[in-house]
Amino acid sequence: MLSFATLVSARAMARAAPRYTAAFAVASSRHFTMSTRRLGVVKVPEMAESISEGTLREWHKKVGDYVNESDEVATIETDKIDVAVNSPESGVITELYAEAEDNVEVGKDLFKIEPGEAPKEQPKDEGKSEEPKKDEEKSEEPKKEEPKSEEPKKEEPKKEEPKKEPKKEEPKKKDAGRQESEVAPKAGARTESRVKMTRMRKRIAERLKESQNTAASLTTFNEIDLSALMSFRARNKDRLLKETGIKLGFMGAFSKACALALRDIPSANASIEGEGLGDTIVYRDYVDLGVAVSTERGLVTPVVRNVENMGILEIENAITELGLKARDSKLSLEEMTGATFTISNGGVFGSLFGTPILNLPGSAILGMHAIKEKPWVVNGKVEVRPIMVVALTYDHRLLDGREAVTFLVKLKQYLEDMPTMLL
């Protein structure tokens, strides 16, 4: 039989049990959340809607390095852009979960960081360590004085030794020369090396083949006398550079002329969409101009939005800024997609003429080339004029030859008569 006191205490414990269990659950949950924070594991960030993985291109930090908040720790290469992985907080990197050239998926663990402040003891230790070094150097100085007093006694044997040393060194030099001749490649040697393609290069190859296999590409040419444009640039470039800080080149004028010509030939600014090879034509009342930029990693095409509403200087400035970001691999995915018309300037490399490949889903691309002085008939007389060959590659499914040729004729008229284009 249980006593009355025992029953009372048992009931009290039963009533208090839920409170203790709830308190224990709260305490354990807090402990769990704190432990997960202490882990400091940084995961592969989201890169874009259509990108689920990338290649770890480079580690900028290693285990044991201290990083500040927002410091770039790694770079992940995708088929479109490079993604910088920054540290979410300050601390010391304790572990790396991937190596360079590894494929990494979004959401997977990338590296581990132990939060904390920068170590402040290191400079103090270095100062302390330098003091004993100086003391050691001072202690070594008197030791060097002792052999100096003995030098006159041992001068004669030391003079004989260097005479024998060069005789022994001569055959060694001959042997070294023989080894170098064996290692050096022979004349006419044929070597090969294989390098894995980067994600961007593979993506470029895929898009180029997709363009060739999808569109009915055709190219038409024309020649433009750039005398008016070059004189306009020569008169205004120094003044505009001082007033605005913008360098006046040729891309701004060509881009503006294209926007005006596209207003006259809207099919060159259209695209085909739909199932299979497409069943719908999309016409646009705006021009998002793609400008091909060559970088060390490949060709990219940043996009200048609403070119039809911009002036020549605004376009020049926008193209310059995007070009710098492209060469620094800092373009966002939004800045590289959605071009309705594209310009490729191979003239900066000295190209005389060529046939550019369509940048899908756009239906036309303009190819600019080098400016060369040529004999040119003006009012019945032959003069030397700066001439550029321009090429328009277009999708024959959407544009007929008449429209493509008319586009280049319009472009030629605008550029050869600069005041008309600026009105």
CSV table of C-alpha atoms in Angstrom, one decimal:
chain,number,residue,atom,x,y,z
A,1,MET,CA,0.0,0.0,0.0
A,2,LEU,CA,1.3,3.5,-0.9
A,3,SER,CA,1.2,6.2,1.7
A,4,PHE,CA,-0.8,9.4,1.1
A,5,ALA,CA,2.4,11.5,0.8
A,6,THR,CA,3.7,9.2,-1.9
A,7,LEU,CA,0.5,9.6,-3.9
A,8,VAL,CA,0.6,13.3,-3.6
A,9,SER,CA,4.2,13.6,-4.8
A,10,ALA,CA,3.6,11.2,-7.7
A,11,ARG,CA,0.7,13.3,-8.8
A,12,ALA,CA,2.8,16.5,-8.6
A,13,MET,CA,5.5,15.0,-10.7
A,14,ALA,CA,3.0,13.8,-13.3
A,15,ARG,CA,1.5,17.3,-13.5
A,16,ALA,CA,5.0,18.9,-13.8
A,17,ALA,CA,6.2,16.3,-16.4
A,18,PRO,CA,4.9,18.1,-19.5
A,19,ARG,CA,6.6,21.3,-18.4
A,20,TYR,CA,9.9,19.6,-17.9
A,21,THR,CA,9.6,17.8,-21.3
A,22,ALA,CA,8.6,21.1,-23.0
A,23,ALA,CA,11.5,22.9,-21.4
A,24,PHE,CA,13.9,20.1,-22.4
A,25,ALA,CA,12.6,20.3,-26.0
A,26,VAL,CA,13.1,24.0,-26.2
A,27,ALA,CA,16.6,23.7,-24.7
A,28,SER,CA,17.5,20.9,-27.1
A,29,SER,CA,16.1,22.9,-30.1
A,30,ARG,CA,18.1,25.9,-29.2
A,31,HIS,CA,21.2,23.8,-28.8
A,32,PHE,CA,20.6,22.3,-32.2
A,33,THR,CA,20.2,25.7,-33.9
A,34,MET,CA,23.3,27.0,-32.2
A,35,SER,CA,25.3,24.0,-33.2
A,36,THR,CA,24.2,24.4,-36.9
A,37,ARG,CA,25.3,28.0,-36.8
A,38,ARG,CA,28.6,27.0,-35.4
A,39,LEU,CA,29.2,24.7,-38.3
A,40,GLY,CA,29.5,27.7,-40.6
A,41,VAL,CA,29.0,25.6,-43.7
A,42,VAL,CA,28.7,27.7,-46.9
A,43,LYS,CA,26.8,26.0,-49.7
A,44,VAL,CA,26.9,26.5,-53.5
A,45,PRO,CA,24.7,29.5,-54.2
A,46,GLU,CA,21.9,29.8,-56.7
A,47,MET,CA,23.2,31.0,-60.0
A,48,ALA,CA,20.2,31.4,-62.3
A,49,GLU,CA,16.9,29.7,-63.0
A,50,SER,CA,18.2,27.5,-65.7
A,51,ILE,CA,21.6,26.7,-64.1
A,52,SER,CA,21.8,23.9,-61.6
A,53,GLU,CA,25.5,23.2,-61.5
A,54,GLY,CA,28.9,24.6,-62.5
A,55,THR,CA,32.6,23.9,-62.4
A,56,LEU,CA,34.7,25.1,-59.5
A,57,ARG,CA,37.1,27.2,-61.5
A,58,GLU,CA,39.4,28.5,-58.8
A,59,TRP,CA,39.8,28.8,-55.0
A,60,HIS,CA,40.9,32.3,-54.0
A,61,LYS,CA,41.5,31.3,-50.4
A,62,LYS,CA,42.9,28.2,-48.7
A,63,VAL,CA,42.4,26.4,-45.4
A,64,GLY,CA,43.7,28.5,-42.6
A,65,ASP,CA,43.1,31.9,-44.4
A,66,TYR,CA,41.2,34.6,-42.6
A,67,VAL,CA,38.5,36.2,-44.7
A,68,ASN,CA,36.4,39.3,-44.1
A,69,GLU,CA,32.7,39.4,-44.8
A,70,SER,CA,31.9,39.6,-48.5
A,71,ASP,CA,35.5,38.5,-49.5
A,72,GLU,CA,35.5,36.4,-52.7
A,73,VAL,CA,36.5,32.8,-51.7
A,74,ALA,CA,35.9,30.9,-54.9
A,75,THR,CA,34.7,31.3,-58.5
A,76,ILE,CA,32.3,28.9,-60.1
A,77,GLU,CA,32.2,28.7,-63.9
A,78,THR,CA,28.9,28.0,-65.7
A,79,ASP,CA,28.1,27.8,-69.4
A,80,LYS,CA,27.0,31.4,-69.4
A,81,ILE,CA,28.6,33.4,-66.6
A,82,ASP,CA,31.1,33.2,-63.8
A,83,VAL,CA,29.6,33.2,-60.3
A,84,ALA,CA,31.7,34.7,-57.4
A,85,VAL,CA,31.2,32.9,-54.0
A,86,ASN,CA,31.6,35.4,-51.2
A,87,SER,CA,32.1,34.7,-47.5
A,88,PRO,CA,28.8,35.4,-45.6
A,89,GLU,CA,30.8,36.4,-42.4
A,90,SER,CA,34.3,37.1,-41.2
A,91,GLY,CA,36.3,34.1,-39.9
A,92,VAL,CA,38.9,31.5,-40.7
A,93,ILE,CA,38.3,28.8,-43.4
A,94,THR,CA,38.7,25.4,-41.8
A,95,GLU,CA,37.7,23.0,-44.6
A,96,LEU,CA,37.1,22.9,-48.4
A,97,TYR,CA,34.6,20.3,-49.7
A,98,ALA,CA,35.6,20.5,-53.4
A,99,GLU,CA,38.7,20.9,-55.5
A,100,ALA,CA,39.4,23.1,-58.6
A,101,GLU,CA,37.8,21.7,-61.8
A,102,ASP,CA,35.2,19.7,-59.8
A,103,ASN,CA,31.5,19.9,-60.8
A,104,VAL,CA,29.5,21.4,-58.0
A,105,GLU,CA,25.7,21.4,-57.7
A,106,VAL,CA,23.5,24.2,-56.3
A,107,GLY,CA,22.8,23.7,-52.6
A,108,LYS,CA,25.7,21.4,-51.9
A,109,ASP,CA,28.4,22.1,-49.2
A,110,LEU,CA,31.3,24.1,-50.6
A,111,PHE,CA,33.4,25.2,-47.7
A,112,LYS,CA,33.4,25.6,-43.9
A,113,ILE,CA,34.2,28.8,-42.0
A,114,GLU,CA,34.8,29.3,-38.3
A,115,PRO,CA,33.4,32.8,-37.4
A,116,GLY,CA,35.7,35.1,-35.5
A,117,GLU,CA,37.7,38.3,-35.5
A,118,ALA,CA,41.1,38.7,-37.3
A,119,PRO,CA,44.0,37.5,-35.2
A,120,LYS,CA,45.9,40.4,-33.6
A,121,GLU,CA,48.8,38.5,-32.0
A,122,GLN,CA,50.7,37.9,-35.3
A,123,PRO,CA,52.3,41.3,-35.7
A,124,LYS,CA,53.3,41.2,-32.0
A,125,ASP,CA,54.9,37.8,-32.4
A,126,GLU,CA,56.8,38.9,-35.5
A,127,GLY,CA,58.2,41.9,-33.6
A,128,LYS,CA,59.3,39.6,-30.8
A,129,SER,CA,60.8,37.1,-33.1
A,130,GLU,CA,62.8,39.8,-34.8
A,131,GLU,CA,64.5,40.8,-31.6
A,132,PRO,CA,66.2,37.5,-30.8
A,133,LYS,CA,67.3,37.3,-34.5
A,134,LYS,CA,69.1,40.6,-34.1
A,135,ASP,CA,70.7,39.3,-30.9
A,136,GLU,CA,71.8,36.2,-32.7
A,137,GLU,CA,73.3,38.3,-35.5
A,138,LYS,CA,75.2,40.4,-32.9
A,139,SER,CA,76.4,37.2,-31.2
A,140,GLU,CA,77.6,35.9,-34.6
A,141,GLU,CA,79.6,39.0,-35.4
A,142,PRO,CA,82.5,38.3,-32.9
A,143,LYS,CA,82.7,34.7,-34.1
A,144,LYS,CA,83.5,36.0,-37.6
A,145,GLU,CA,86.4,38.1,-36.3
A,146,GLU,CA,88.3,35.0,-35.0
A,147,PRO,CA,89.0,33.4,-38.5
A,148,LYS,CA,90.1,36.7,-39.8
A,149,SER,CA,93.1,36.6,-37.4
A,150,GLU,CA,94.0,33.1,-38.6
A,151,GLU,CA,93.7,34.0,-42.3
A,152,PRO,CA,97.4,35.0,-42.7
A,153,LYS,CA,98.5,31.6,-41.4
A,154,LYS,CA,96.3,29.6,-43.8
A,155,GLU,CA,96.8,31.8,-46.9
A,156,GLU,CA,99.3,29.5,-48.7
A,157,PRO,CA,97.1,26.3,-48.7
A,158,LYS,CA,94.0,28.3,-49.7
A,159,LYS,CA,95.8,29.6,-52.7
A,160,GLU,CA,96.6,26.1,-54.0
A,161,GLU,CA,93.0,24.9,-53.6
A,162,PRO,CA,91.3,27.2,-56.1
A,163,LYS,CA,93.8,26.2,-58.7
A,164,LYS,CA,92.6,22.5,-58.4
A,165,GLU,CA,88.9,23.4,-58.2
A,166,PRO,CA,88.4,24.7,-61.7
A,167,LYS,CA,90.1,21.7,-63.2
A,168,LYS,CA,87.6,19.5,-61.4
A,169,GLU,CA,84.6,21.7,-62.4
A,170,GLU,CA,85.3,21.5,-66.1
A,171,PRO,CA,84.1,17.9,-66.6
A,172,LYS,CA,81.0,18.6,-64.5
A,173,LYS,CA,80.0,21.4,-66.8
A,174,LYS,CA,80.5,19.2,-69.8
A,175,ASP,CA,78.2,16.5,-68.2
A,176,ALA,CA,75.6,19.2,-67.5
A,177,GLY,CA,75.7,20.3,-71.1
A,178,ARG,CA,75.1,16.7,-72.2
A,179,GLN,CA,72.1,16.4,-69.9
A,180,GLU,CA,70.6,19.6,-71.3
A,181,SER,CA,71.1,18.5,-74.8
A,182,GLU,CA,69.3,15.2,-74.0
A,183,VAL,CA,66.3,17.1,-72.4
A,184,ALA,CA,66.0,19.8,-75.1
A,185,PRO,CA,63.5,18.9,-77.9
A,186,LYS,CA,65.1,17.9,-81.1
A,187,ALA,CA,64.5,19.9,-84.3
A,188,GLY,CA,61.4,18.8,-86.1
A,189,ALA,CA,59.8,17.2,-83.0
A,190,ARG,CA,56.0,16.9,-83.1
A,191,THR,CA,54.1,17.2,-79.9
A,192,GLU,CA,50.4,17.3,-78.9
A,193,SER,CA,48.5,18.4,-75.9
A,194,ARG,CA,44.9,17.9,-74.9
A,195,VAL,CA,43.0,20.4,-72.8
A,196,LYS,CA,39.4,20.0,-71.5
A,197,MET,CA,37.0,22.5,-72.9
A,198,THR,CA,35.6,25.0,-70.5
A,199,ARG,CA,31.8,25.1,-69.9
A,200,MET,CA,31.6,28.4,-71.7
A,201,ARG,CA,33.4,27.1,-74.7
A,202,LYS,CA,31.2,24.1,-74.9
A,203,ARG,CA,28.1,26.2,-74.7
A,204,ILE,CA,29.4,28.5,-77.4
A,205,ALA,CA,30.0,25.5,-79.7
A,206,GLU,CA,26.5,24.2,-78.9
A,207,ARG,CA,24.8,27.5,-79.7
A,208,LEU,CA,26.8,28.0,-83.0
A,209,LYS,CA,25.8,24.6,-84.2
A,210,GLU,CA,22.2,25.1,-83.1
A,211,SER,CA,22.1,28.3,-85.1
A,212,GLN,CA,23.5,26.6,-88.2
A,213,ASN,CA,21.1,23.7,-87.9
A,214,THR,CA,18.0,25.8,-87.2
A,215,ALA,CA,18.1,29.0,-89.3
A,216,ALA,CA,18.2,29.3,-93.1
A,217,SER,CA,21.2,31.6,-93.0
A,218,LEU,CA,22.2,33.8,-95.9
A,219,THR,CA,24.6,36.7,-96.1
A,220,THR,CA,24.5,39.9,-98.2
A,221,PHE,CA,27.2,42.6,-98.5
A,222,ASN,CA,27.6,46.3,-99.1
A,223,GLU,CA,30.3,48.9,-98.9
A,224,ILE,CA,30.1,52.2,-96.9
A,225,ASP,CA,32.1,55.4,-97.4
A,226,LEU,CA,32.9,56.5,-93.9
A,227,SER,CA,34.4,59.9,-94.8
A,228,ALA,CA,31.4,61.8,-93.2
A,229,LEU,CA,31.5,59.7,-90.0
A,230,MET,CA,35.3,60.0,-89.7
A,231,SER,CA,35.3,63.7,-90.2
A,232,PHE,CA,32.4,64.0,-87.7
A,233,ARG,CA,34.4,62.0,-85.1
A,234,ALA,CA,37.6,64.0,-85.7
A,235,ARG,CA,35.7,67.3,-85.2
A,236,ASN,CA,34.0,66.3,-82.0
A,237,LYS,CA,35.9,63.5,-80.1
A,238,ASP,CA,38.2,65.8,-78.1
A,239,ARG,CA,35.5,68.2,-77.1
A,240,LEU,CA,33.1,65.4,-76.1
A,241,LEU,CA,35.8,63.7,-74.2
A,242,LYS,CA,36.5,66.8,-72.1
A,243,GLU,CA,32.8,67.6,-71.6
A,244,THR,CA,31.5,64.1,-70.9
A,245,GLY,CA,34.5,61.8,-70.4
A,246,ILE,CA,33.2,59.5,-73.2
A,247,LYS,CA,35.3,58.4,-76.1
A,248,LEU,CA,33.6,58.8,-79.4
A,249,GLY,CA,34.1,55.7,-81.5
A,250,PHE,CA,32.3,54.1,-84.4
A,251,MET,CA,30.1,51.6,-82.5
A,252,GLY,CA,27.7,54.3,-81.2
A,253,ALA,CA,27.0,55.6,-84.7
A,254,PHE,CA,26.6,52.1,-86.2
A,255,SER,CA,24.3,51.1,-83.4
A,256,LYS,CA,22.1,54.2,-83.8
A,257,ALA,CA,22.0,53.7,-87.6
A,258,CYS,CA,21.0,50.1,-87.1
A,259,ALA,CA,18.2,51.1,-84.8
A,260,LEU,CA,16.9,53.6,-87.4
A,261,ALA,CA,17.2,51.0,-90.2
A,262,LEU,CA,15.4,48.4,-88.0
A,263,ARG,CA,12.5,50.9,-87.7
A,264,ASP,CA,12.2,50.8,-91.5
A,265,ILE,CA,12.7,47.0,-91.7
A,266,PRO,CA,11.0,45.5,-88.6
A,267,SER,CA,11.4,41.9,-89.8
A,268,ALA,CA,15.2,42.2,-89.2
A,269,ASN,CA,14.3,42.8,-85.5
A,270,ALA,CA,11.8,40.0,-85.3
A,271,SER,CA,12.2,36.3,-84.3
A,272,ILE,CA,10.4,33.0,-84.9
A,273,GLU,CA,9.0,31.1,-81.9
A,274,GLY,CA,6.8,28.0,-81.5
A,275,GLU,CA,7.0,24.2,-81.6
A,276,GLY,CA,9.4,22.5,-83.9
A,277,LEU,CA,11.1,25.0,-86.3
A,278,GLY,CA,8.6,27.6,-85.2
A,279,ASP,CA,5.1,28.7,-86.2
A,280,THR,CA,4.9,32.3,-84.8
A,281,ILE,CA,6.6,35.5,-85.8
A,282,VAL,CA,7.3,38.0,-82.9
A,283,TYR,CA,7.7,41.6,-84.0
A,284,ARG,CA,9.1,44.2,-81.5
A,285,ASP,CA,8.8,48.0,-81.3
A,286,TYR,CA,12.1,48.1,-79.3
A,287,VAL,CA,15.7,47.3,-80.1
A,288,ASP,CA,17.8,45.3,-77.6
A,289,LEU,CA,21.2,45.4,-79.2
A,290,GLY,CA,23.7,42.6,-78.6
A,291,VAL,CA,27.4,43.6,-79.1
A,292,ALA,CA,29.8,40.7,-79.5
A,293,VAL,CA,32.8,41.1,-77.2
A,294,SER,CA,35.9,38.8,-77.5
A,295,THR,CA,37.4,37.8,-74.1
A,296,GLU,CA,40.1,35.4,-73.0
A,297,ARG,CA,37.5,32.8,-72.2
A,298,GLY,CA,35.4,33.1,-75.4
A,299,LEU,CA,33.0,35.3,-77.2
A,300,VAL,CA,30.2,36.9,-75.2
A,301,THR,CA,27.3,39.1,-76.3
A,302,PRO,CA,26.2,41.7,-73.7
A,303,VAL,CA,22.9,43.5,-74.5
A,304,VAL,CA,22.2,47.2,-74.5
A,305,ARG,CA,18.5,47.7,-73.9
A,306,ASN,CA,16.2,50.2,-75.8
A,307,VAL,CA,18.8,51.5,-78.2
A,308,GLU,CA,16.1,53.2,-80.2
A,309,ASN,CA,15.7,55.8,-77.4
A,310,MET,CA,19.4,56.4,-76.9
A,311,GLY,CA,21.8,58.9,-78.4
A,312,ILE,CA,25.1,58.1,-79.9
A,313,LEU,CA,27.1,59.1,-76.8
A,314,GLU,CA,24.7,57.1,-74.5
A,315,ILE,CA,25.2,54.0,-76.6
A,316,GLU,CA,29.0,54.5,-76.7
A,317,ASN,CA,29.1,54.7,-72.9
A,318,ALA,CA,26.8,51.7,-72.4
A,319,ILE,CA,28.9,49.5,-74.8
A,320,THR,CA,32.1,50.6,-73.1
A,321,GLU,CA,30.8,49.7,-69.6
A,322,LEU,CA,29.5,46.3,-70.7
A,323,GLY,CA,32.7,45.5,-72.6
A,324,LEU,CA,34.8,46.2,-69.4
A,325,LYS,CA,32.4,43.9,-67.4
A,326,ALA,CA,32.7,41.2,-70.0
A,327,ARG,CA,36.5,41.2,-69.9
A,328,ASP,CA,36.4,41.1,-66.1
A,329,SER,CA,33.9,38.2,-66.2
A,330,LYS,CA,31.4,40.3,-64.2
A,331,LEU,CA,28.4,40.2,-66.5
A,332,SER,CA,25.1,39.0,-65.1
A,333,LEU,CA,22.9,36.6,-66.9
A,334,GLU,CA,20.3,39.3,-67.6
A,335,GLU,CA,23.0,41.4,-69.3
A,336,MET,CA,23.8,38.6,-71.7
A,337,THR,CA,20.3,37.4,-72.8
A,338,GLY,CA,17.5,38.8,-74.9
A,339,ALA,CA,19.2,40.5,-77.9
A,340,THR,CA,16.9,41.2,-80.8
A,341,PHE,CA,19.6,42.3,-83.1
A,342,THR,CA,23.4,41.8,-82.9
A,343,ILE,CA,26.6,43.6,-84.2
A,344,SER,CA,29.9,41.8,-84.5
A,345,ASN,CA,33.0,44.0,-85.2
A,346,GLY,CA,35.7,41.9,-86.7
A,347,GLY,CA,37.4,45.0,-88.0
A,348,VAL,CA,39.2,45.6,-84.7
A,349,PHE,CA,41.2,42.4,-85.5
A,350,GLY,CA,41.8,43.5,-89.1
A,351,SER,CA,39.2,41.4,-90.8
A,352,LEU,CA,38.4,42.6,-94.4
A,353,PHE,CA,35.0,40.8,-94.7
A,354,GLY,CA,33.3,37.7,-93.3
A,355,THR,CA,29.9,36.0,-92.8
A,356,PRO,CA,28.8,36.2,-89.1
A,357,ILE,CA,26.7,33.5,-87.6
A,358,LEU,CA,23.2,34.3,-86.3
A,359,ASN,CA,22.7,34.9,-82.6
A,360,LEU,CA,19.5,33.1,-82.0
A,361,PRO,CA,16.6,33.9,-81.5
A,362,GLY,CA,17.5,37.0,-83.5
A,363,SER,CA,16.9,37.0,-87.2
A,364,ALA,CA,19.8,39.1,-88.3
A,365,ILE,CA,23.4,40.1,-87.4
A,366,LEU,CA,25.6,42.8,-88.8
A,367,GLY,CA,29.3,42.2,-89.4
A,368,MET,CA,31.6,45.3,-89.3
A,369,HIS,CA,35.1,45.0,-90.8
A,370,ALA,CA,38.3,47.0,-91.2
A,371,ILE,CA,38.4,50.4,-92.7
A,372,LYS,CA,40.6,50.5,-95.8
A,373,GLU,CA,41.4,53.3,-98.2
A,374,LYS,CA,40.1,52.5,-101.7
A,375,PRO,CA,39.6,54.3,-105.0
A,376,TRP,CA,36.1,55.6,-105.0
A,377,VAL,CA,34.1,57.3,-107.7
A,378,VAL,CA,32.6,60.7,-106.5
A,379,ASN,CA,30.7,62.8,-109.0
A,380,GLY,CA,32.5,61.3,-111.9
A,381,LYS,CA,36.0,61.6,-110.3
A,382,VAL,CA,38.1,58.9,-108.6
A,383,GLU,CA,39.1,59.8,-105.1
A,384,VAL,CA,40.7,57.8,-102.2
A,385,ARG,CA,38.0,57.2,-99.5
A,386,PRO,CA,37.9,55.2,-96.3
A,387,ILE,CA,35.7,52.2,-97.1
A,388,MET,CA,34.2,49.5,-94.9
A,389,VAL,CA,32.6,46.3,-96.1
A,390,VAL,CA,29.6,45.4,-94.1
A,391,ALA,CA,27.8,42.0,-94.0
A,392,LEU,CA,24.3,41.1,-92.9
A,393,THR,CA,23.6,37.5,-92.1
A,394,TYR,CA,19.8,36.9,-91.9
A,395,ASP,CA,17.4,34.1,-91.4
A,396,HIS,CA,15.8,33.5,-94.8
A,397,ARG,CA,12.8,32.0,-93.2
A,398,LEU,CA,11.8,35.4,-91.9
A,399,LEU,CA,13.6,37.9,-94.3
A,400,ASP,CA,13.6,37.9,-98.0
A,401,GLY,CA,16.5,39.2,-100.0
A,402,ARG,CA,14.8,42.5,-100.8
A,403,GLU,CA,14.4,43.3,-97.1
A,404,ALA,CA,18.0,42.3,-96.2
A,405,VAL,CA,19.4,44.4,-99.0
A,406,THR,CA,17.2,47.3,-98.2
A,407,PHE,CA,18.4,47.2,-94.6
A,408,LEU,CA,22.0,47.6,-95.7
A,409,VAL,CA,21.1,50.4,-98.1
A,410,LYS,CA,19.3,52.3,-95.3
A,411,LEU,CA,22.3,51.7,-93.0
A,412,LYS,CA,24.7,53.0,-95.7
A,413,GLN,CA,22.5,56.1,-96.2
A,414,TYR,CA,22.4,57.0,-92.5
A,415,LEU,CA,26.2,56.6,-92.0
A,416,GLU,CA,27.2,58.4,-95.2
A,417,ASP,CA,25.0,61.4,-94.3
A,418,MET,CA,25.6,61.9,-90.6
A,419,PRO,CA,23.4,65.0,-90.2
A,420,THR,CA,20.4,63.1,-91.5
A,421,MET,CA,20.9,60.4,-88.9
A,422,LEU,CA,21.2,62.9,-86.0
A,423,LEU,CA,17.9,64.7,-86.9
